[in-house]
PDB file of C-alpha atoms and ligand atoms in Angstrom:
ATOM      1  CA  MET A   1      15.944  -5.069  16.379  1.00 48.00           C
ATOM      2  CA  ARG A   2      15.901  -4.704  20.072  1.00 48.00           C
ATOM      3  CA  ALA A   3      13.803  -7.265  22.086  1.00 67.00           C
ATOM      4  CA  ARG A   4      10.208  -6.653  21.348  1.00 84.00           C
ATOM      5  CA  ALA A   5       6.950  -8.469  21.193  1.00 96.00           C
ATOM      6  CA  LEU A   6       5.930  -9.224  17.658  1.00 98.00           C
ATOM      7  CA  ILE A   7       2.170  -9.749  16.904  1.00 98.00           C
ATOM      8  CA  PHE A   8       1.226 -11.358  13.647  1.00 98.00           C
ATOM      9  CA  LEU A   9      -2.422 -10.074  12.679  1.00 98.00           C
ATOM     10  CA  GLY A  10      -4.292 -11.334   9.709  1.00 97.00           C
ATOM     11  CA  ALA A  11      -7.469 -13.292   8.554  1.00 96.00           C
ATOM     12  CA  PRO A  12      -7.380 -17.104   9.045  1.00 94.00           C
ATOM     13  CA  GLY A  13      -5.308 -18.333   6.177  1.00 92.00           C
ATOM     14  CA  ALA A  14      -3.307 -15.398   5.886  1.00 95.00           C
ATOM     15  CA  GLY A  15      -0.047 -17.380   6.544  1.00 93.00           C
ATOM     16  CA  LYS A  16       0.561 -16.022  10.068  1.00 95.00           C
ATOM     17  CA  GLY A  17       1.498 -19.598  11.276  1.00 93.00           C
ATOM     18  CA  THR A  18       4.129 -20.310   8.517  1.00 92.00           C
ATOM     19  CA  GLN A  19       5.744 -16.838   8.697  1.00 97.00           C
ATOM     20  CA  ALA A  20       5.823 -16.839  12.537  1.00 97.00           C
ATOM     21  CA  ARG A  21       7.631 -20.294  12.402  1.00 95.00           C
ATOM     22  CA  GLU A  22       9.985 -19.082   9.972  1.00 96.00           C
ATOM     23  CA  ILE A  23      10.887 -15.592  11.775  1.00 97.00           C
ATOM     24  CA  SER A  24      10.947 -17.489  15.046  1.00 97.00           C
ATOM     25  CA  MET A  25      13.766 -19.754  13.705  1.00 96.00           C
ATOM     26  CA  ARG A  26      15.644 -16.714  12.257  1.00 95.00           C
ATOM     27  CA  LEU A  27      15.386 -14.554  15.428  1.00 95.00           C
ATOM     28  CA  GLY A  28      15.725 -17.405  17.755  1.00 95.00           C
ATOM     29  CA  ILE A  29      12.704 -16.229  19.666  1.00 96.00           C
ATOM     30  CA  PRO A  30       9.789 -18.221  20.682  1.00 97.00           C
ATOM     31  CA  HIS A  31       6.652 -18.603  18.436  1.00 97.00           C
ATOM     32  CA  ILE A  32       3.601 -18.600  20.516  1.00 98.00           C
ATOM     33  CA  SER A  33       0.351 -19.717  18.739  1.00 97.00           C
ATOM     34  CA  THR A  34      -2.703 -19.931  20.813  1.00 97.00           C
ATOM     35  CA  GLY A  35      -4.338 -22.201  17.956  1.00 95.00           C
ATOM     36  CA  ASP A  36      -1.355 -24.732  18.480  1.00 94.00           C
ATOM     37  CA  MET A  37      -1.774 -24.641  22.284  1.00 97.00           C
ATOM     38  CA  LEU A  38      -5.522 -25.235  22.203  1.00 97.00           C
ATOM     39  CA  ARG A  39      -5.051 -28.159  19.504  1.00 93.00           C
ATOM     40  CA  ASP A  40      -2.564 -29.697  21.841  1.00 94.00           C
ATOM     41  CA  ALA A  41      -4.848 -29.463  24.674  1.00 95.00           C
ATOM     42  CA  VAL A  42      -7.745 -31.055  22.541  1.00 95.00           C
ATOM     43  CA  GLN A  43      -5.409 -33.971  21.421  1.00 92.00           C
ATOM     44  CA  LYS A  44      -4.505 -34.639  25.188  1.00 96.00           C
ATOM     45  CA  GLN A  45      -8.050 -34.213  26.167  1.00 95.00           C
ATOM     46  CA  THR A  46      -7.243 -31.998  29.123  1.00 95.00           C
ATOM     47  CA  PRO A  47     -10.218 -30.306  30.759  1.00 93.00           C
ATOM     48  CA  LEU A  48      -9.080 -27.079  28.820  1.00 92.00           C
ATOM     49  CA  GLY A  49      -9.325 -29.135  25.585  1.00 94.00           C
ATOM     50  CA  LEU A  50     -12.413 -30.641  26.189  1.00 93.00           C
ATOM     51  CA  ALA A  51     -14.130 -27.421  26.842  1.00 91.00           C
ATOM     52  CA  ALA A  52     -12.588 -25.614  23.674  1.00 94.00           C
ATOM     53  CA  LYS A  53     -13.200 -28.422  21.232  1.00 94.00           C
ATOM     54  CA  ALA A  54     -16.718 -27.777  20.108  1.00 93.00           C
ATOM     55  CA  GLN A  55     -15.975 -23.991  19.532  1.00 93.00           C
ATOM     56  CA  MET A  56     -12.918 -24.692  17.779  1.00 94.00           C
ATOM     57  CA  ASP A  57     -14.604 -27.317  15.550  1.00 90.00           C
ATOM     58  CA  ALA A  58     -17.310 -24.891  14.597  1.00 90.00           C
ATOM     59  CA  GLY A  59     -14.794 -22.145  13.799  1.00 90.00           C
ATOM     60  CA  GLU A  60     -15.851 -19.912  16.641  1.00 93.00           C
ATOM     61  CA  LEU A  61     -13.618 -18.065  19.072  1.00 96.00           C
ATOM     62  CA  VAL A  62     -12.663 -19.589  22.536  1.00 97.00           C
ATOM     63  CA  THR A  63     -13.473 -17.304  25.325  1.00 96.00           C
ATOM     64  CA  ASP A  64     -11.142 -14.568  26.107  1.00 97.00           C
ATOM     65  CA  ASP A  65     -10.661 -15.551  29.795  1.00 95.00           C
ATOM     66  CA  VAL A  66      -9.605 -19.202  28.625  1.00 95.00           C
ATOM     67  CA  VAL A  67      -7.149 -17.715  25.838  1.00 97.00           C
ATOM     68  CA  CYS A  68      -5.802 -14.923  27.956  1.00 97.00           C
ATOM     69  CA  GLY A  69      -4.837 -17.491  30.624  1.00 95.00           C
ATOM     70  CA  ILE A  70      -3.094 -19.827  28.496  1.00 96.00           C
ATOM     71  CA  ALA A  71      -1.254 -17.194  26.632  1.00 97.00           C
ATOM     72  CA  ALA A  72      -0.153 -15.317  29.742  1.00 97.00           C
ATOM     73  CA  ALA A  73       1.208 -18.318  31.459  1.00 96.00           C
ATOM     74  CA  ARG A  74       3.250 -19.093  28.241  1.00 97.00           C
ATOM     75  CA  ILE A  75       4.490 -15.306  27.778  1.00 96.00           C
ATOM     76  CA  GLN A  76       5.679 -15.202  31.377  1.00 93.00           C
ATOM     77  CA  GLN A  77       8.296 -18.174  30.782  1.00 95.00           C
ATOM     78  CA  PRO A  78      11.799 -16.943  30.838  1.00 94.00           C
ATOM     79  CA  ASP A  79      12.511 -17.984  27.282  1.00 95.00           C
ATOM     80  CA  THR A  80      10.566 -14.886  26.112  1.00 95.00           C
ATOM     81  CA  ALA A  81      13.123 -12.452  27.547  1.00 93.00           C
ATOM     82  CA  ASN A  82      14.513 -11.473  24.290  1.00 93.00           C
ATOM     83  CA  GLY A  83      11.296 -11.186  22.455  1.00 95.00           C
ATOM     84  CA  PHE A  84       8.547 -13.571  21.217  1.00 97.00           C
ATOM     85  CA  ILE A  85       5.961 -13.780  18.322  1.00 98.00           C
ATOM     86  CA  LEU A  86       2.305 -14.024  19.028  1.00 98.00           C
ATOM     87  CA  ASP A  87       0.380 -15.918  16.242  1.00 98.00           C
ATOM     88  CA  GLY A  88      -3.357 -15.784  16.450  1.00 97.00           C
ATOM     89  CA  PHE A  89      -3.502 -13.952  19.619  1.00 98.00           C
ATOM     90  CA  PRO A  90      -4.835 -11.248  20.369  1.00 98.00           C
ATOM     91  CA  ARG A  91      -8.113 -11.802  18.408  1.00 98.00           C
ATOM     92  CA  THR A  92     -10.360  -9.486  20.264  1.00 98.00           C
ATOM     93  CA  LEU A  93     -10.098  -5.841  21.765  1.00 98.00           C
ATOM     94  CA  ARG A  94     -10.296  -7.326  25.223  1.00 98.00           C
ATOM     95  CA  GLN A  95      -7.320  -9.549  24.456  1.00 98.00           C
ATOM     96  CA  ALA A  96      -5.526  -6.735  22.892  1.00 98.00           C
ATOM     97  CA  GLU A  97      -5.951  -4.843  26.097  1.00 98.00           C
ATOM     98  CA  PHE A  98      -4.826  -7.761  28.225  1.00 98.00           C
ATOM     99  CA  VAL A  99      -1.502  -7.890  26.141  1.00 98.00           C
ATOM    100  CA  ASP A 100      -1.023  -4.343  26.744  1.00 97.00           C
ATOM    101  CA  GLY A 101      -1.416  -4.787  30.363  1.00 97.00           C
ATOM    102  CA  LEU A 102       0.822  -7.866  30.466  1.00 96.00           C
ATOM    103  CA  LEU A 103       3.594  -6.078  28.577  1.00 95.00           C
ATOM    104  CA  ARG A 104       3.293  -3.062  30.801  1.00 94.00           C
ATOM    105  CA  GLN A 105       3.697  -5.268  34.105  1.00 93.00           C
ATOM    106  CA  GLY A 106       6.669  -6.962  32.452  1.00 91.00           C
ATOM    107  CA  GLY A 107       8.214  -3.570  31.878  1.00 92.00           C
ATOM    108  CA  ARG A 108       8.405  -4.309  28.094  1.00 93.00           C
ATOM    109  CA  SER A 109       7.850  -1.956  25.324  1.00 93.00           C
ATOM    110  CA  ALA A 110       4.886  -1.658  23.047  1.00 95.00           C
ATOM    111  CA  PRO A 111       4.531  -4.532  20.509  1.00 97.00           C
ATOM    112  CA  LEU A 112       5.349  -4.338  16.715  1.00 97.00           C
ATOM    113  CA  VAL A 113       2.336  -5.587  14.816  1.00 98.00           C
ATOM    114  CA  LEU A 114       2.631  -7.001  11.373  1.00 98.00           C
ATOM    115  CA  ASN A 115      -0.775  -7.199   9.718  1.00 98.00           C
ATOM    116  CA  ILE A 116      -0.741  -9.895   6.756  1.00 98.00           C
ATOM    117  CA  GLU A 117      -3.230  -8.790   4.290  1.00 97.00           C
ATOM    118  CA  VAL A 118      -4.417 -11.430   1.715  1.00 97.00           C
ATOM    119  CA  ASP A 119      -7.309 -11.347  -0.921  1.00 95.00           C
ATOM    120  CA  PRO A 120     -10.538 -13.125   0.308  1.00 91.00           C
ATOM    121  CA  ALA A 121     -10.573 -15.530  -2.613  1.00 91.00           C
ATOM    122  CA  LEU A 122      -7.125 -16.741  -1.991  1.00 93.00           C
ATOM    123  CA  LEU A 123      -7.715 -17.101   1.620  1.00 93.00           C
ATOM    124  CA  PHE A 124     -10.510 -19.471   1.006  1.00 91.00           C
ATOM    125  CA  LYS A 125      -8.103 -21.735  -1.063  1.00 92.00           C
ATOM    126  CA  ARG A 126      -5.285 -21.771   1.369  1.00 92.00           C
ATOM    127  CA  LEU A 127      -7.946 -22.938   3.922  1.00 93.00           C
ATOM    128  CA  THR A 128      -9.970 -25.477   2.066  1.00 94.00           C
ATOM    129  CA  GLY A 129      -6.700 -26.867   0.571  1.00 94.00           C
ATOM    130  CA  ARG A 130      -4.705 -27.187   3.722  1.00 93.00           C
ATOM    131  CA  ARG A 131      -3.603 -30.684   4.785  1.00 95.00           C
ATOM    132  CA  THR A 132      -1.476 -31.582   7.858  1.00 94.00           C
ATOM    133  CA  CYS A 133       0.682 -34.728   8.340  1.00 95.00           C
ATOM    134  CA  PRO A 134      -0.077 -36.429  11.616  1.00 93.00           C
ATOM    135  CA  ILE A 135       3.477 -37.752  12.232  1.00 95.00           C
ATOM    136  CA  GLY A 136       5.746 -34.716  11.617  1.00 91.00           C
ATOM    137  CA  GLY A 137       3.157 -31.896  11.398  1.00 88.00           C
ATOM    138  CA  HIS A 138       4.331 -30.866   7.988  1.00 89.00           C
ATOM    139  CA  ILE A 139       1.767 -28.662   6.253  1.00 90.00           C
ATOM    140  CA  TYR A 140       0.702 -29.077   2.469  1.00 93.00           C
ATOM    141  CA  ASN A 141      -1.819 -27.155   0.331  1.00 93.00           C
ATOM    142  CA  LEU A 142      -3.452 -29.184  -2.408  1.00 94.00           C
ATOM    143  CA  TYR A 143      -3.658 -26.160  -4.634  1.00 93.00           C
ATOM    144  CA  PHE A 144      -0.264 -24.556  -4.049  1.00 91.00           C
ATOM    145  CA  SER A 145       2.065 -27.031  -2.464  1.00 92.00           C
ATOM    146  CA  PRO A 146       0.564 -30.453  -2.990  1.00 96.00           C
ATOM    147  CA  PRO A 147       2.390 -33.694  -1.828  1.00 97.00           C
ATOM    148  CA  LYS A 148       3.706 -35.862  -4.637  1.00 96.00           C
ATOM    149  CA  ASN A 149       1.327 -38.663  -3.738  1.00 93.00           C
ATOM    150  CA  ASP A 150      -2.214 -38.174  -3.186  1.00 88.00           C
ATOM    151  CA  GLU A 151      -2.654 -36.860   0.326  1.00 91.00           C
ATOM    152  CA  ILE A 152       0.443 -38.758   1.670  1.00 96.00           C
ATOM    153  CA  CYS A 153       3.368 -36.856   3.397  1.00 97.00           C
ATOM    154  CA  ASP A 154       6.398 -36.744   1.195  1.00 97.00           C
ATOM    155  CA  LEU A 155       8.577 -36.813   4.161  1.00 96.00           C
ATOM    156  CA  ASP A 156       7.342 -39.600   6.274  1.00 95.00           C
ATOM    157  CA  GLY A 157       4.275 -41.386   4.542  1.00 95.00           C
ATOM    158  CA  GLY A 158       1.734 -40.097   7.041  1.00 96.00           C
ATOM    159  CA  LYS A 159      -1.698 -39.841   5.624  1.00 97.00           C
ATOM    160  CA  LEU A 160      -2.573 -36.202   5.484  1.00 97.00           C
ATOM    161  CA  PHE A 161      -5.713 -34.814   7.383  1.00 96.00           C
ATOM    162  CA  GLN A 162      -7.766 -31.871   7.083  1.00 95.00           C
ATOM    163  CA  ARG A 163      -8.298 -29.818  10.316  1.00 90.00           C
ATOM    164  CA  ALA A 164     -11.874 -29.775  11.293  1.00 89.00           C
ATOM    165  CA  ASP A 165     -12.239 -26.133  11.301  1.00 90.00           C
ATOM    166  CA  ASP A 166     -10.854 -25.994   7.585  1.00 92.00           C
ATOM    167  CA  ARG A 167     -14.108 -27.515   6.464  1.00 91.00           C
ATOM    168  CA  GLU A 168     -16.242 -24.914   4.485  1.00 90.00           C
ATOM    169  CA  GLU A 169     -18.938 -24.359   7.028  1.00 89.00           C
ATOM    170  CA  ALA A 170     -16.533 -23.688   9.873  1.00 91.00           C
ATOM    171  CA  ILE A 171     -14.259 -21.512   7.563  1.00 93.00           C
ATOM    172  CA  GLU A 172     -17.322 -19.293   6.974  1.00 92.00           C
ATOM    173  CA  GLN A 173     -17.697 -18.817  10.538  1.00 92.00           C
ATOM    174  CA  ARG A 174     -13.896 -18.201  11.115  1.00 93.00           C
ATOM    175  CA  LEU A 175     -13.958 -15.409   8.454  1.00 94.00           C
ATOM    176  CA  HIS A 176     -17.111 -13.990  10.059  1.00 94.00           C
ATOM    177  CA  ALA A 177     -15.413 -14.073  13.643  1.00 94.00           C
ATOM    178  CA  TYR A 178     -12.431 -12.351  11.949  1.00 96.00           C
ATOM    179  CA  GLU A 179     -14.321  -9.604  10.484  1.00 96.00           C
ATOM    180  CA  GLN A 180     -16.513  -8.712  13.483  1.00 97.00           C
ATOM    181  CA  LEU A 181     -14.102  -9.386  16.316  1.00 97.00           C
ATOM    182  CA  THR A 182     -10.489  -9.176  15.004  1.00 98.00           C
ATOM    183  CA  ARG A 183     -10.508  -6.595  12.131  1.00 97.00           C
ATOM    184  CA  PRO A 184     -11.082  -3.897  14.581  1.00 98.00           C
ATOM    185  CA  LEU A 185      -7.567  -4.551  16.049  1.00 98.00           C
ATOM    186  CA  VAL A 186      -6.164  -3.016  12.798  1.00 98.00           C
ATOM    187  CA  ASP A 187      -7.340   0.386  13.869  1.00 98.00           C
ATOM    188  CA  TYR A 188      -6.511  -0.278  17.363  1.00 98.00           C
ATOM    189  CA  TYR A 189      -2.748  -0.710  16.659  1.00 98.00           C
ATOM    190  CA  ARG A 190      -2.723   1.667  13.559  1.00 98.00           C
ATOM    191  CA  GLN A 191      -3.911   4.524  15.659  1.00 98.00           C
ATOM    192  CA  ARG A 192      -0.972   3.968  18.063  1.00 97.00           C
ATOM    193  CA  ALA A 193       1.456   3.700  15.053  1.00 97.00           C
ATOM    194  CA  LEU A 194       2.443   0.183  15.960  1.00 97.00           C
ATOM    195  CA  LEU A 195       1.017  -1.587  12.825  1.00 98.00           C
ATOM    196  CA  LYS A 196       2.857  -2.465   9.576  1.00 97.00           C
ATOM    197  CA  ALA A 197       1.180  -3.634   6.643  1.00 97.00           C
ATOM    198  CA  VAL A 198       2.514  -6.959   4.832  1.00 98.00           C
ATOM    199  CA  ASP A 199       1.303  -7.847   1.402  1.00 97.00           C
ATOM    200  CA  GLY A 200       0.416 -11.450   2.057  1.00 97.00           C
ATOM    201  CA  ASN A 201      -0.711 -12.362  -1.667  1.00 96.00           C
ATOM    202  CA  ARG A 202       2.731 -13.739  -2.490  1.00 94.00           C
ATOM    203  CA  PRO A 203       4.694 -16.824  -2.192  1.00 92.00           C
ATOM    204  CA  PRO A 204       5.919 -17.552   1.498  1.00 92.00           C
ATOM    205  CA  GLU A 205       9.502 -16.774   0.838  1.00 96.00           C
ATOM    206  CA  ALA A 206       8.633 -13.294  -0.628  1.00 97.00           C
ATOM    207  CA  ILE A 207       6.489 -12.468   2.515  1.00 97.00           C
ATOM    208  CA  THR A 208       9.280 -13.610   4.871  1.00 98.00           C
ATOM    209  CA  GLU A 209      11.766 -11.189   3.124  1.00 97.00           C
ATOM    210  CA  GLU A 210       9.460  -8.176   3.574  1.00 97.00           C
ATOM    211  CA  ILE A 211       9.026  -9.114   7.154  1.00 97.00           C
ATOM    212  CA  CYS A 212      12.775  -9.212   7.642  1.00 96.00           C
ATOM    213  CA  ARG A 213      13.103  -5.881   5.772  1.00 96.00           C
ATOM    214  CA  ILE A 214      10.445  -4.348   8.137  1.00 95.00           C
ATOM    215  CA  LEU A 215      11.993  -5.834  11.227  1.00 94.00           C
ATOM    216  CA  GLY A 216      15.407  -4.565  10.167  1.00 90.00           C
ATOM    217  CA  ASP A 217      13.938  -0.992   9.950  1.00 81.00           C
ATOM    218  CA  ALA A 218      12.036  -1.046  13.075  1.00 75.00           C
TER     219      ALA A 218
HETATM  220  P1  AMP B   1      -5.818 -20.812  14.715  1.00 82.78           P
HETATM  221  O1  AMP B   1      -4.911 -22.045  14.535  1.00 82.78           O
HETATM  222  O2  AMP B   1      -5.043 -19.517  15.153  1.00 82.78           O
HETATM  223  O3  AMP B   1      -6.541 -20.433  13.428  1.00 82.78           O
HETATM  224  O4  AMP B   1      -6.660 -21.187  15.913  1.00 82.78           O
HETATM  225  C1  AMP B   1      -7.634 -22.251  15.790  1.00 82.78           C
HETATM  226  C2  AMP B   1      -8.878 -22.014  16.578  1.00 82.78           C
HETATM  227  O5  AMP B   1      -8.424 -21.920  18.088  1.00 82.78           O
HETATM  228  C3  AMP B   1      -9.807 -20.699  16.263  1.00 82.78           C
HETATM  229  O6  AMP B   1     -10.580 -20.796  15.301  1.00 82.78           O
HETATM  230  C4  AMP B   1     -10.410 -20.472  17.782  1.00 82.78           C
HETATM  231  O7  AMP B   1     -11.569 -21.414  17.967  1.00 82.78           O
HETATM  232  C5  AMP B   1      -9.192 -20.811  18.787  1.00 82.78           C
HETATM  233  N1  AMP B   1      -8.305 -19.782  18.811  1.00 82.78           N
HETATM  234  C6  AMP B   1      -6.965 -19.598  18.757  1.00 82.78           C
HETATM  235  N2  AMP B   1      -6.677 -18.515  19.189  1.00 82.78           N
HETATM  236  C7  AMP B   1      -7.756 -17.904  19.718  1.00 82.78           C
HETATM  237  C8  AMP B   1      -7.863 -16.584  20.484  1.00 82.78           C
HETATM  238  N3  AMP B   1      -6.830 -15.709  20.488  1.00 82.78           N
HETATM  239  N4  AMP B   1      -9.037 -16.330  20.807  1.00 82.78           N
HETATM  240  C9  AMP B   1      -9.992 -17.037  20.845  1.00 82.78           C
HETATM  241  N5  AMP B   1      -9.949 -18.386  20.280  1.00 82.78           N
HETATM  242  C10 AMP B   1      -8.777 -18.517  19.645  1.00 82.78           C
END
C-alpha cells in the first residue's frame, strides 16, 4: 500500500487502539491517538490537560479547536512522511474537514478509513471490563483477557486501574457522543468511497488479519 493516512473509525470500545497499535508496528508508521495524547497531558498536568480533564472524565468530547491543534502538531512531524494512523480522530464533521484540509495542504492523498463495527452489548463489556497497568500500560479485559491474579498485571505486578471514563455513567455519555457527533462521519467518508467496513465482533487477531487484507488490496 502506498503512503496514505489511515483513519480508524468506530465507537468507544470497538478496538481502534488495539488495532492501531498492531498495524502501526507491522507497517512501521506512527500511531496517533488523540485520547492517548490528552491522557498524557492530564497526567503531566499541563494547561491543556487541566482544561480537558473534566470533559474527558465525564465522557464528553474535548473541543474541536483543542483536539485539532494537538493532532495537527503531531501530524506535521517528519516521521509521518510514509503514512500514519489516526485513532480516535476525527470524531466530528468539523474535525474531519480539518483533516481533509491538512492532508490537502501537505500534498497528501485522501485517507483510507477503516470503520470497525461492533454490536452494542459487546462494546459495553469491552469498556466496563477494561483495566490498564499503570507501569507498562498493558491492557486487560476482565471478561475476555483477564490477568492471572485478581487485577494485578501478569507482566510487572502493577495494580490494574480502570479509566475514569470507563465507569458506567461516562460510558453512556461516550456512546451518546459517538451516535450524535461521530457516526455521521461514516456517511461522510462512504459517500466519497473512502470507507472500508471491518467486522469488529471477533478476536483481535482475526480483526488484524482482515485489516491487513484490506490494506493489501487498497
Ligand atoms: P479515547 O481514548 O479515544 O476513547 O479518548 C478518550 C477521551 O479523550 C474522549 O472521551 C474525549 O473526551 C477525548 N478525545 C479523544 N479524542 C478526541 C477527539 N478527536 N475529539 C474530542 N475529544 C476527544
